Coordinates of N, CA and C and ligand atoms in Angstrom, one line a residue:
M35 N 9.8 -10.8 -18.6 CA 8.7 -10.7 -17.7 C 7.9 -9.4 -17.9
D36 N 6.6 -9.5 -17.9 CA 5.7 -8.4 -18.2 C 4.9 -8.2 -16.9
I37 N 4.6 -7.0 -16.6 CA 3.9 -6.6 -15.4 C 2.6 -5.9 -15.7
Q38 N 1.5 -6.3 -15.2 CA 0.2 -5.7 -15.5 C -0.6 -5.5 -14.2
A39 N -1.5 -4.5 -14.3 CA -2.3 -4.2 -13.1 C -3.7 -4.6 -13.3
L40 N -4.3 -5.2 -12.2 CA -5.7 -5.3 -12.2 C -6.3 -4.5 -11.1
R41 N -7.4 -3.8 -11.3 CA -8.0 -3.0 -10.2 C -8.9 -3.9 -9.4
A42 N -8.9 -3.6 -8.1 CA -9.8 -4.3 -7.2 C -10.3 -3.3 -6.1
F43 N -11.6 -3.6 -5.7 CA -12.2 -2.7 -4.7 C -12.1 -1.2 -5.1
E44 N -12.0 -0.3 -4.1 CA -11.9 1.1 -4.4 C -10.6 1.5 -5.1
D45 N -9.5 1.1 -4.6 CA -8.2 1.7 -5.0 C -7.1 0.7 -4.9
N46 N -7.4 -0.6 -4.8 CA -6.3 -1.6 -4.8 C -5.8 -2.0 -6.2
Y47 N -4.5 -2.3 -6.2 CA -3.9 -2.9 -7.4 C -3.5 -4.4 -7.1
I48 N -3.9 -5.3 -8.0 CA -3.4 -6.6 -7.9 C -2.4 -6.7 -9.1
W49 N -1.1 -6.9 -8.8 CA -0.1 -6.9 -9.8 C 0.0 -8.3 -10.4
L50 N 0.1 -8.4 -11.7 CA 0.3 -9.7 -12.3 C 1.6 -9.7 -13.0
L51 N 2.5 -10.7 -12.7 CA 3.7 -10.9 -13.4 C 3.4 -12.0 -14.5
R52 N 3.9 -11.7 -15.7 CA 3.5 -12.7 -16.7 C 4.8 -13.1 -17.5
A53 N 4.9 -14.4 -17.7 CA 6.0 -15.0 -18.6 C 5.3 -16.0 -19.5
G54 N 5.1 -15.6 -20.7 CA 4.4 -16.5 -21.6 C 2.9 -16.6 -21.1
R55 N 2.5 -17.8 -20.9 CA 1.1 -18.0 -20.5 C 1.1 -18.3 -19.0
R56 N 2.2 -18.0 -18.3 CA 2.2 -18.2 -16.8 C 2.0 -16.9 -16.1
V57 N 1.2 -16.8 -15.1 CA 0.9 -15.6 -14.4 C 1.1 -15.8 -12.9
V58 N 1.8 -14.8 -12.3 CA 1.9 -14.8 -10.8 C 1.1 -13.6 -10.4
A59 N 0.3 -13.8 -9.3 CA -0.6 -12.7 -8.8 C 0.0 -12.2 -7.5
V60 N 0.2 -10.9 -7.4 CA 0.7 -10.3 -6.1 C -0.5 -9.7 -5.4
D61 N -0.7 -10.1 -4.1 CA -1.7 -9.6 -3.3 C -3.1 -9.6 -3.9
P62 N -3.6 -10.8 -4.2 CA -4.9 -10.9 -4.8 C -6.0 -10.8 -3.7
G63 N -6.5 -9.6 -3.4 CA -7.5 -9.4 -2.4 C -8.8 -9.9 -2.9
D64 N -9.0 -10.1 -4.2 CA -10.2 -10.6 -4.8 C -9.8 -11.6 -5.9
E65 N -10.5 -12.7 -5.9 CA -10.1 -13.7 -7.0 C -10.7 -13.4 -8.3
A66 N -11.9 -12.7 -8.3 CA -12.7 -12.5 -9.5 C -11.9 -11.8 -10.7
P67 N -11.3 -10.7 -10.4 CA -10.5 -10.1 -11.6 C -9.4 -11.0 -12.1
V68 N -8.8 -11.7 -11.2 CA -7.7 -12.6 -11.6 C -8.2 -13.8 -12.5
L69 N -9.3 -14.4 -12.0 CA -9.9 -15.5 -12.7 C -10.4 -15.0 -14.1
D70 N -11.0 -13.8 -14.1 CA -11.4 -13.3 -15.4 C -10.3 -13.1 -16.4
Y71 N -9.2 -12.5 -15.9 CA -8.0 -12.3 -16.7 C -7.4 -13.6 -17.2
L72 N -7.3 -14.6 -16.4 CA -6.8 -15.9 -16.8 C -7.6 -16.6 -17.9
A73 N -8.9 -16.5 -17.7 CA -9.9 -17.0 -18.7 C -9.7 -16.3 -20.0
K74 N -9.7 -15.0 -20.0 CA -9.7 -14.1 -21.2 C -8.4 -14.3 -21.9
E75 N -7.3 -14.5 -21.2 CA -6.0 -14.6 -21.8 C -5.6 -16.0 -22.1
D76 N -6.4 -17.0 -21.7 CA -6.1 -18.4 -21.7 C -4.7 -18.7 -21.1
A77 N -4.5 -18.1 -19.9 CA -3.3 -18.2 -19.2 C -3.5 -19.0 -17.9
G78 N -2.4 -19.5 -17.3 CA -2.5 -20.3 -16.1 C -1.8 -19.6 -14.9
L79 N -2.3 -19.8 -13.7 CA -1.7 -19.2 -12.5 C -0.5 -20.1 -12.1
A80 N 0.6 -19.4 -11.9 CA 1.8 -20.2 -11.5 C 2.2 -20.1 -10.0
A81 N 1.8 -19.0 -9.4 CA 2.1 -18.7 -8.0 C 1.3 -17.5 -7.5
I82 N 1.3 -17.4 -6.2 CA 0.7 -16.2 -5.5 C 1.8 -15.6 -4.6
L83 N 2.0 -14.3 -4.6 CA 2.9 -13.6 -3.7 C 2.1 -12.7 -2.8
L84 N 2.3 -12.8 -1.5 CA 1.6 -12.0 -0.5 C 2.6 -11.2 0.3
T85 N 2.2 -9.9 0.5 CA 3.1 -9.0 1.3 C 2.7 -8.9 2.8
H86 N 1.4 -9.0 3.1 CA 1.0 -9.0 4.5 C -0.5 -9.5 4.6
H87 N -1.0 -9.7 5.8 CA -2.2 -10.5 6.0 C -3.5 -9.7 5.8
H88 N -3.5 -8.4 5.5 CA -4.8 -7.7 5.4 C -5.7 -8.3 4.3
G89 N -7.0 -8.3 4.6 CA -8.0 -8.9 3.7 C -8.0 -8.4 2.3
D90 N -7.7 -7.1 2.1 CA -7.7 -6.5 0.8 C -6.5 -7.0 0.0
H91 N -5.6 -7.8 0.6 CA -4.4 -8.3 -0.1 C -4.5 -9.9 -0.2
T92 N -5.3 -10.5 0.6 CA -5.3 -11.9 0.7 C -6.7 -12.6 0.5
G93 N -7.7 -11.7 0.3 CA -9.1 -12.3 0.3 C -9.4 -13.2 -0.9
G94 N -8.6 -13.1 -2.0 CA -8.8 -13.9 -3.1 C -8.0 -15.2 -3.1
V95 N -7.2 -15.5 -2.1 CA -6.3 -16.6 -2.1 C -7.1 -17.9 -2.2
A96 N -8.1 -18.1 -1.3 CA -8.8 -19.4 -1.2 C -9.5 -19.6 -2.5
G97 N -10.1 -18.6 -3.1 CA -10.9 -18.8 -4.4 C -9.9 -19.1 -5.5
L98 N -8.7 -18.6 -5.5 CA -7.8 -18.9 -6.6 C -7.2 -20.4 -6.4
L99 N -6.9 -20.7 -5.1 CA -6.4 -22.1 -4.9 C -7.4 -23.1 -5.2
A100 N -8.7 -22.8 -5.0 CA -9.7 -23.8 -5.4 C -9.7 -24.2 -6.8
R101 N -9.2 -23.3 -7.7 CA -9.1 -23.6 -9.1 C -7.7 -23.9 -9.6
H102 N -6.8 -23.3 -8.9 CA -5.4 -23.4 -9.3 C -4.5 -23.7 -8.0
P103 N -4.2 -25.0 -7.8 CA -3.4 -25.3 -6.6 C -1.9 -25.0 -6.8
V104 N -1.6 -23.7 -6.5 CA -0.2 -23.2 -6.8 C 0.5 -22.9 -5.5
P105 N 1.8 -22.7 -5.5 CA 2.5 -22.3 -4.3 C 2.1 -20.9 -3.9
V106 N 2.0 -20.6 -2.6 CA 1.7 -19.3 -2.1 C 2.8 -18.9 -1.2
F107 N 3.5 -17.8 -1.7 CA 4.6 -17.2 -0.9 C 4.1 -16.1 0.0
G108 N 4.5 -16.1 1.2 CA 4.1 -15.0 2.1 C 5.0 -14.8 3.3
P109 N 4.7 -13.8 4.1 CA 5.6 -13.5 5.2 C 5.6 -14.6 6.3
A110 N 6.8 -15.0 6.8 CA 7.0 -16.0 7.8 C 6.4 -15.4 9.1
G111 N 6.5 -14.1 9.3 CA 6.1 -13.5 10.5 C 4.6 -13.3 10.7
E112 N 3.8 -13.8 9.8 CA 2.3 -13.6 9.9 C 1.6 -14.9 9.6
T113 N 0.4 -15.1 10.2 CA -0.3 -16.3 9.9 C -1.4 -16.0 8.8
I114 N -1.2 -16.6 7.7 CA -2.1 -16.4 6.6 C -2.5 -17.7 6.0
A115 N -3.8 -18.0 5.9 CA -4.3 -19.3 5.4 C -3.8 -19.4 4.0
G116 N -3.3 -20.6 3.6 CA -2.9 -20.9 2.3 C -1.4 -20.8 2.0
V117 N -0.7 -20.1 2.8 CA 0.7 -19.8 2.5 C 1.5 -21.2 2.6
T118 N 2.2 -21.5 1.6 CA 3.0 -22.7 1.5 C 4.5 -22.5 1.6
V119 N 4.9 -21.2 1.3 CA 6.4 -20.9 1.3 C 6.5 -19.7 2.2
P120 N 6.8 -19.8 3.5 CA 7.0 -18.7 4.4 C 8.4 -18.1 4.2
L121 N 8.4 -16.8 4.1 CA 9.6 -16.1 3.7 C 10.1 -15.0 4.7
R122 N 11.4 -14.8 4.8 CA 11.9 -13.7 5.6 C 13.1 -13.1 4.8
E123 N 13.6 -12.0 5.4 CA 14.6 -11.2 4.8 C 15.7 -12.0 4.1
G124 N 16.0 -11.7 2.9 CA 17.1 -12.3 2.2 C 16.8 -13.6 1.5
D125 N 15.6 -14.2 1.8 CA 15.2 -15.4 1.1 C 15.0 -15.1 -0.4
P126 N 15.6 -16.0 -1.3 CA 15.3 -15.9 -2.7 C 13.9 -16.5 -3.0
V127 N 13.3 -15.9 -4.0 CA 12.0 -16.4 -4.5 C 12.1 -16.8 -5.9
A128 N 12.1 -18.1 -6.2 CA 12.1 -18.5 -7.6 C 10.7 -18.9 -8.0
L129 N 10.2 -18.2 -9.0 CA 8.8 -18.4 -9.4 C 8.8 -19.5 -10.5
P130 N 8.0 -20.5 -10.4 CA 8.0 -21.6 -11.4 C 7.8 -21.1 -12.8
G131 N 8.7 -21.4 -13.7 CA 8.6 -21.0 -15.1 C 9.1 -19.6 -15.4
F132 N 9.6 -18.9 -14.4 CA 10.0 -17.5 -14.6 C 11.6 -17.5 -14.5
Q133 N 12.2 -16.6 -15.4 CA 13.6 -16.5 -15.3 C 14.0 -15.5 -14.2
D134 N 13.1 -14.6 -13.9 CA 13.4 -13.5 -12.9 C 13.3 -14.1 -11.5
H135 N 14.3 -13.7 -10.7 CA 14.2 -14.1 -9.3 C 14.0 -12.9 -8.5
F136 N 13.4 -13.1 -7.4 CA 13.1 -12.0 -6.4 C 13.8 -12.3 -5.1
R137 N 13.9 -11.3 -4.3 CA 14.5 -11.4 -3.0 C 13.6 -10.7 -2.0
V138 N 13.6 -11.3 -0.8 CA 12.6 -10.8 0.2 C 13.3 -9.7 1.1
I139 N 12.6 -8.6 1.3 CA 13.0 -7.6 2.3 C 12.0 -7.5 3.4
D140 N 12.4 -7.6 4.6 CA 11.5 -7.5 5.8 C 11.2 -6.0 5.9
V141 N 9.9 -5.6 5.9 CA 9.6 -4.2 6.1 C 8.4 -4.0 7.1
P142 N 8.7 -4.4 8.4 CA 7.6 -4.2 9.4 C 7.3 -2.8 9.6
G143 N 6.0 -2.6 10.0 CA 5.6 -1.2 10.3 C 4.1 -1.1 10.1
H144 N 3.6 -1.3 8.8 CA 2.2 -1.3 8.5 C 1.6 -2.5 9.3
T145 N 2.2 -3.7 9.1 CA 1.9 -4.9 9.9 C 3.2 -5.4 10.4
R146 N 3.2 -6.3 11.4 CA 4.4 -6.7 12.1 C 5.3 -7.5 11.2
G147 N 4.7 -8.3 10.3 CA 5.6 -9.2 9.5 C 5.6 -8.9 8.0
H148 N 5.2 -7.7 7.7 CA 5.1 -7.2 6.3 C 6.4 -7.5 5.5
I149 N 6.4 -8.0 4.3 CA 7.6 -8.2 3.5 C 7.4 -7.5 2.1
A150 N 8.5 -7.3 1.5 CA 8.5 -6.7 0.1 C 9.3 -7.7 -0.8
Y151 N 9.0 -7.7 -2.1 CA 9.7 -8.5 -3.0 C 10.4 -7.6 -4.0
Y152 N 11.7 -7.8 -4.2 CA 12.5 -7.0 -5.0 C 13.3 -7.9 -6.1
G153 N 13.2 -7.5 -7.3 CA 14.0 -8.2 -8.3 C 13.7 -7.6 -9.7
H154 N 14.7 -7.8 -10.6 CA 14.5 -7.3 -12.0 C 14.1 -5.9 -12.1
G155 N 14.6 -5.0 -11.2 CA 14.3 -3.6 -11.2 C 12.9 -3.2 -10.7
A156 N 12.2 -4.2 -10.1 CA 10.9 -3.9 -9.7 C 10.8 -4.3 -8.2
L157 N 10.0 -3.4 -7.5 CA 9.7 -3.6 -6.1 C 8.2 -3.7 -5.8
F158 N 7.8 -4.8 -5.2 CA 6.4 -5.0 -4.8 C 6.4 -4.8 -3.3
C159 N 5.8 -3.7 -2.9 CA 6.0 -3.3 -1.5 C 4.7 -3.2 -0.7
G160 N 3.6 -3.7 -1.3 CA 2.3 -3.8 -0.6 C 1.9 -2.5 0.0
D161 N 1.7 -2.4 1.3 CA 1.2 -1.1 1.9 C 2.3 -0.5 2.7
T162 N 3.6 -0.6 2.3 CA 4.7 0.0 3.0 C 5.0 1.4 2.4
L163 N 5.4 1.4 1.2 CA 5.7 2.7 0.5 C 4.6 2.9 -0.6
F164 N 4.0 4.1 -0.5 CA 3.0 4.5 -1.5 C 3.6 5.7 -2.3
G165 N 3.0 6.0 -3.4 CA 3.3 7.2 -4.2 C 3.2 8.4 -3.3
C166 N 4.4 9.0 -3.0 CA 4.4 10.2 -2.1 C 3.9 10.0 -0.7
G167 N 3.8 8.8 -0.3 CA 3.3 8.5 1.1 C 3.8 7.2 1.6
C168 N 3.2 6.7 2.7 CA 3.6 5.4 3.2 C 2.4 4.8 4.0
G169 N 2.4 3.6 4.3 CA 1.3 2.9 5.0 C 1.1 3.4 6.4
R170 N -0.1 3.2 6.9 CA -0.4 3.5 8.3 C 0.3 2.5 9.2
L171 N 0.5 2.9 10.4 CA 1.1 2.0 11.4 C 0.0 1.3 12.2
F172 N -0.3 0.1 11.7 CA -1.4 -0.7 12.4 C -0.8 -1.5 13.5
E173 N 0.4 -2.1 13.2 CA 0.9 -3.1 14.2 C 2.3 -2.7 14.6
G174 N 3.1 -2.0 13.8 CA 4.5 -1.7 14.1 C 4.6 -0.3 14.7
T175 N 5.9 0.0 15.0 CA 6.2 1.3 15.5 C 6.7 2.3 14.4
A176 N 6.7 3.6 14.7 CA 7.2 4.5 13.8 C 8.7 4.2 13.5
E177 N 9.4 3.9 14.5 CA 10.9 3.5 14.4 C 11.0 2.3 13.4
Q178 N 10.2 1.3 13.5 CA 10.3 0.2 12.6 C 10.0 0.6 11.2
M179 N 8.9 1.4 11.0 CA 8.5 1.8 9.7 C 9.6 2.7 9.0
W180 N 10.2 3.5 9.8 CA 11.3 4.4 9.3 C 12.4 3.5 8.8
T181 N 12.8 2.5 9.6 CA 13.9 1.6 9.2 C 13.5 0.9 7.9
S182 N 12.3 0.4 7.8 CA 11.8 -0.3 6.6 C 11.9 0.6 5.4
L183 N 11.4 1.8 5.5 CA 11.4 2.8 4.4 C 12.8 3.1 4.0
C184 N 13.8 3.2 4.9 CA 15.2 3.5 4.6 C 15.7 2.3 3.8
K185 N 15.4 1.1 4.1 CA 15.8 -0.1 3.3 C 15.4 0.0 1.9
L186 N 14.1 0.4 1.7 CA 13.5 0.4 0.4 C 14.2 1.6 -0.4
A187 N 14.4 2.7 0.3 CA 14.9 3.9 -0.4 C 16.4 3.7 -0.8
A188 N 17.0 2.7 -0.2 CA 18.4 2.4 -0.5 C 18.6 1.6 -1.8
L189 N 17.5 1.1 -2.3 CA 17.6 0.3 -3.6 C 17.9 1.3 -4.7
P190 N 18.3 0.7 -5.9 CA 18.7 1.6 -7.0 C 17.6 2.6 -7.4
A191 N 18.1 3.8 -7.8 CA 17.2 4.9 -8.0 C 16.2 4.6 -9.1
D192 N 16.5 3.8 -10.1 CA 15.6 3.5 -11.2 C 14.7 2.4 -10.9
T193 N 14.7 1.9 -9.7 CA 13.7 0.8 -9.3 C 12.3 1.3 -9.5
L194 N 11.5 0.5 -10.2 CA 10.1 0.8 -10.3 C 9.3 0.2 -9.1
V195 N 8.5 1.1 -8.5 CA 7.8 0.7 -7.3 C 6.3 0.4 -7.6
Y196 N 5.9 -0.9 -7.3 CA 4.6 -1.3 -7.6 C 3.9 -1.5 -6.2
C197 N 3.3 -0.4 -5.7 CA 2.6 -0.5 -4.4 C 1.2 -1.0 -4.7
A198 N 0.4 -1.2 -3.6 CA -0.8 -1.9 -3.7 C -2.1 -1.0 -3.7
H199 N -1.9 0.3 -3.6 CA -3.0 1.2 -3.6 C -2.7 2.5 -4.5
E200 N -3.8 3.0 -5.1 CA -3.8 4.3 -5.8 C -4.1 5.4 -4.8
Y201 N -3.1 5.8 -4.1 CA -3.3 6.8 -3.1 C -2.5 8.1 -3.4
T202 N -1.8 8.1 -4.6 CA -0.8 9.2 -4.8 C -1.4 10.6 -4.7
Q203 N -2.6 10.8 -5.3 CA -3.1 12.2 -5.4 C -3.3 12.8 -4.0
S204 N -4.0 12.0 -3.2 CA -4.2 12.6 -1.8 C -2.9 12.7 -1.0
N205 N -2.0 11.8 -1.3 CA -0.7 11.9 -0.6 C 0.1 13.1 -1.0
V206 N -0.1 13.5 -2.3 CA 0.6 14.7 -2.8 C 0.1 15.9 -2.1
R207 N -1.2 16.0 -1.8 CA -1.7 17.1 -1.1 C -1.1 17.3 0.3
F208 N -0.9 16.2 1.0 CA -0.2 16.3 2.3 C 1.2 16.7 2.1
A209 N 1.9 16.1 1.1 CA 3.3 16.4 0.9 C 3.5 17.9 0.6
A210 N 2.5 18.5 -0.1 CA 2.6 19.9 -0.4 C 2.4 20.8 0.8
A211 N 1.7 20.3 1.8 CA 1.5 21.0 3.1 C 2.8 21.0 3.8
V212 N 3.6 19.9 3.7 CA 4.9 19.7 4.4 C 5.9 20.5 3.7
E213 N 6.0 20.4 2.4 CA 7.1 21.1 1.6 C 6.5 21.9 0.5
P214 N 5.9 23.0 0.8 CA 5.3 23.9 -0.2 C 6.3 24.4 -1.2
G215 N 7.6 24.4 -0.8 CA 8.6 25.0 -1.7 C 9.4 24.0 -2.5
N216 N 8.9 22.7 -2.5 CA 9.6 21.6 -3.2 C 9.2 21.6 -4.7
A217 N 10.1 22.1 -5.6 CA 9.7 22.3 -7.0 C 9.4 20.9 -7.7
A218 N 10.2 19.9 -7.3 CA 9.9 18.5 -7.9 C 8.6 18.0 -7.5
L219 N 8.2 18.3 -6.2 CA 6.9 17.9 -5.7 C 5.7 18.6 -6.5
L220 N 5.9 19.9 -6.7 CA 4.9 20.7 -7.4 C 4.7 20.2 -8.9
A221 N 5.8 19.8 -9.5 CA 5.8 19.3 -10.8 C 5.1 17.9 -10.8
R222 N 5.4 17.1 -9.8 CA 4.7 15.8 -9.7 C 3.2 16.0 -9.5
A223 N 2.8 16.9 -8.7 CA 1.4 17.2 -8.4 C 0.7 17.4 -9.7
G224 N 1.3 18.2 -10.6 CA 0.7 18.5 -11.9 C 0.5 17.2 -12.7
R225 N 1.6 16.4 -12.7 CA 1.5 15.2 -13.5 C 0.5 14.2 -13.0
V226 N 0.4 14.1 -11.6 CA -0.5 13.2 -11.0 C -2.0 13.6 -11.2
A227 N -2.2 15.0 -11.2 CA -3.6 15.5 -11.4 C -4.0 15.2 -12.8
Q228 N -3.1 15.3 -13.8 CA -3.4 15.0 -15.2 C -3.7 13.5 -15.4
L229 N -2.9 12.7 -14.8 CA -3.1 11.2 -14.9 C -4.5 10.8 -14.3
R230 N -4.8 11.4 -13.1 CA -6.0 11.0 -12.5 C -7.2 11.5 -13.3
A231 N -7.1 12.8 -13.8 CA -8.2 13.3 -14.6 C -8.4 12.4 -15.8
D232 N -7.4 11.8 -16.3 CA -7.5 10.9 -17.5 C -7.8 9.5 -17.0
R233 N -8.1 9.3 -15.7 CA -8.3 7.9 -15.2 C -7.2 7.0 -15.4
Q234 N -5.9 7.5 -15.4 CA -4.8 6.7 -15.5 C -4.1 6.4 -14.2
S235 N -3.4 5.3 -14.1 CA -2.7 4.9 -12.9 C -1.4 5.8 -12.7
T236 N -1.1 6.1 -11.4 CA 0.1 6.8 -11.1 C 1.2 5.8 -10.7
V237 N 0.9 4.6 -10.7 CA 1.8 3.5 -10.3 C 2.1 2.6 -11.5
P238 N 3.4 2.2 -11.7 CA 4.5 2.4 -10.9 C 5.1 3.8 -11.0
F239 N 6.0 4.0 -10.0 CA 6.8 5.2 -10.0 C 8.2 4.8 -9.7
T240 N 9.2 5.7 -9.8 CA 10.6 5.3 -9.5 C 11.0 5.8 -8.1
L241 N 12.0 5.1 -7.6 CA 12.5 5.5 -6.2 C 13.1 6.8 -6.3
A242 N 13.7 7.2 -7.5 CA 14.3 8.5 -7.7 C 13.3 9.6 -7.4
E243 N 12.1 9.4 -7.9 CA 11.0 10.4 -7.8 C 10.6 10.4 -6.3
E244 N 10.5 9.3 -5.7 CA 10.1 9.3 -4.2 C 11.1 10.0 -3.4
R245 N 12.4 9.8 -3.7 CA 13.4 10.5 -2.8 C 13.3 12.0 -3.0
Q246 N 12.9 12.5 -4.1 CA 12.7 13.9 -4.3 C 11.5 14.5 -3.8
T247 N 10.4 13.7 -3.7 CA 9.1 14.2 -3.4 C 8.3 13.6 -2.2
N248 N 8.7 12.4 -1.8 CA 7.9 11.8 -0.7 C 8.4 12.3 0.7
P249 N 7.6 13.0 1.4 CA 8.0 13.7 2.7 C 8.5 12.6 3.7
F250 N 7.9 11.4 3.6 CA 8.3 10.4 4.6 C 9.7 10.0 4.4
L251 N 10.1 9.8 3.1 CA 11.5 9.4 2.8 C 12.4 10.6 3.1
R252 N 11.9 11.8 3.1 CA 12.7 13.0 3.3 C 12.7 13.5 4.7
S253 N 12.4 12.6 5.7 CA 12.4 13.0 7.1 C 13.7 13.6 7.6
G254 N 14.8 13.3 6.9 CA 16.1 13.8 7.3 C 16.4 15.1 6.7
E255 N 15.6 15.7 5.8 CA 15.9 16.9 5.1 C 15.5 18.1 6.0
A256 N 16.3 19.2 5.9 CA 16.1 20.3 6.8 C 14.7 20.9 6.7
E257 N 14.2 21.1 5.5 CA 12.9 21.7 5.3 C 11.8 20.9 5.9
V258 N 11.9 19.5 5.7 CA 10.9 18.6 6.3 C 11.0 18.6 7.8
T259 N 12.2 18.6 8.3 CA 12.4 18.6 9.8 C 11.7 19.9 10.4
A260 N 12.0 21.0 9.7 CA 11.5 22.3 10.2 C 9.9 22.3 10.2
A261 N 9.3 21.7 9.1 CA 7.9 21.7 9.1 C 7.3 20.8 10.2
A262 N 7.9 19.7 10.4 CA 7.5 18.8 11.5 C 7.6 19.4 12.8
E263 N 8.7 20.2 13.0 CA 8.9 20.9 14.3 C 7.9 21.9 14.5
R264 N 7.5 22.7 13.4 CA 6.5 23.7 13.6 C 5.2 23.0 13.9
H265 N 4.9 21.9 13.3 CA 3.6 21.2 13.5 C 3.5 20.7 14.9
C266 N 4.5 20.2 15.5 CA 4.4 19.6 16.8 C 4.8 20.6 17.9
G267 N 5.4 21.7 17.5 CA 5.9 22.7 18.5 C 7.0 22.2 19.4
A268 N 7.8 21.3 18.9 CA 9.0 20.9 19.7 C 10.2 20.6 18.8
R269 N 11.3 20.6 19.4 CA 12.6 20.3 18.7 C 12.6 18.8 18.5
L270 N 13.0 18.3 17.3 CA 13.0 16.9 17.1 C 14.5 16.5 16.8
A271 N 14.8 15.3 17.5 CA 16.2 14.8 17.4 C 16.3 13.7 16.4
G272 N 16.5 14.0 15.1 CA 16.8 12.9 14.1 C 15.6 12.6 13.3
A273 N 15.9 11.9 12.2 CA 14.9 11.6 11.1 C 13.8 10.7 11.6
A274 N 14.1 9.7 12.5 CA 13.1 8.8 12.9 C 12.0 9.6 13.7
E275 N 12.4 10.5 14.5 CA 11.4 11.4 15.2 C 10.6 12.2 14.3
V276 N 11.3 12.8 13.3 CA 10.6 13.6 12.3 C 9.5 12.7 11.6
F277 N 10.0 11.5 11.2 CA 9.1 10.6 10.5 C 7.8 10.3 11.4
A278 N 8.0 10.1 12.7 CA 6.9 9.7 13.6 C 5.9 10.9 13.6
V279 N 6.4 12.1 13.7 CA 5.5 13.3 13.7 C 4.8 13.4 12.4
L280 N 5.5 13.2 11.3 CA 4.8 13.3 9.9 C 3.7 12.3 9.8
R281 N 4.0 11.1 10.3 CA 3.0 10.0 10.2 C 1.7 10.3 11.0
E282 N 1.9 10.9 12.2 CA 0.7 11.3 13.0 C 0.0 12.5 12.4
W283 N 0.8 13.4 11.8 CA 0.2 14.6 11.2 C -0.7 14.2 10.0
K284 N -0.1 13.2 9.2 CA -0.9 12.8 8.1 C -2.2 12.1 8.5
N285 N -2.2 11.4 9.6 CA -3.4 10.7 10.1 C -4.5 11.7 10.3
D286 N -4.2 12.9 10.7 CA -5.2 13.9 11.1 C -5.4 14.9 10.0
F287 N -4.7 14.7 8.9 CA -4.7 15.8 7.8 C -6.0 15.7 7.0
R288 N -6.6 16.9 7.0 CA -7.9 17.0 6.1 C -7.6 18.0 5.0
Q289 N -7.8 17.6 3.8 CA -7.4 18.4 2.7 C -8.6 19.3 2.3
Ligands
LIG79 ZN1 -2.7 -3.3 4.5
LIG80 FE1 -4.1 -2.5 1.7

């Protein structure tokens, strides 16, 4: 299985899984780049995977189905037009014509029913975990998002994370405000700046790198806790509370 990125809108990635001439599209917010790719490569669409209901992840479903009547996998906890296979935690995902199987992880927080797909060393996590950051809390609570991020962080360290937005560079600036003394983070900031200067993608990245540099995953670390306590001016009891403060801090952060 081969994984490729298509750009959409300002900063979205539509991930394509490819086996021979079969292609699976993950979170196609726009059908046009997917249809262009299929035509250019003389390939066929085999399925669509959706992580959550937001339009920048689902807007291309109807346009793709009009040309390619394929199964559409999506979260059981959300209502999305076109979904034919509703999924929840632990469900296996067998893609037609693919050897690789995926498994569903429930990751509520950004939205109430958000799911992620994990398999073959790859994680498709939509708007839950980003490079050095995490999604905003539109529907879920900080507690839910913290629990969701902990589930993802517990996957093998060499897991490659395919998130749905190129947000890493601005996330790194916030992370540096939280942990100015984190050497791994400073090194990452340099790599990310170089990649972006060269118009390269910073995605995918490994979970190992996230554990070392993503302040949200590091909510249990002493330095991150101290920074969050300084920011809110109160003592915080535990990583979930630290995470909640970081998430609000980031919402208001101007670089
Ligand atoms: Zn979203
Ligand atoms: Fe999004």
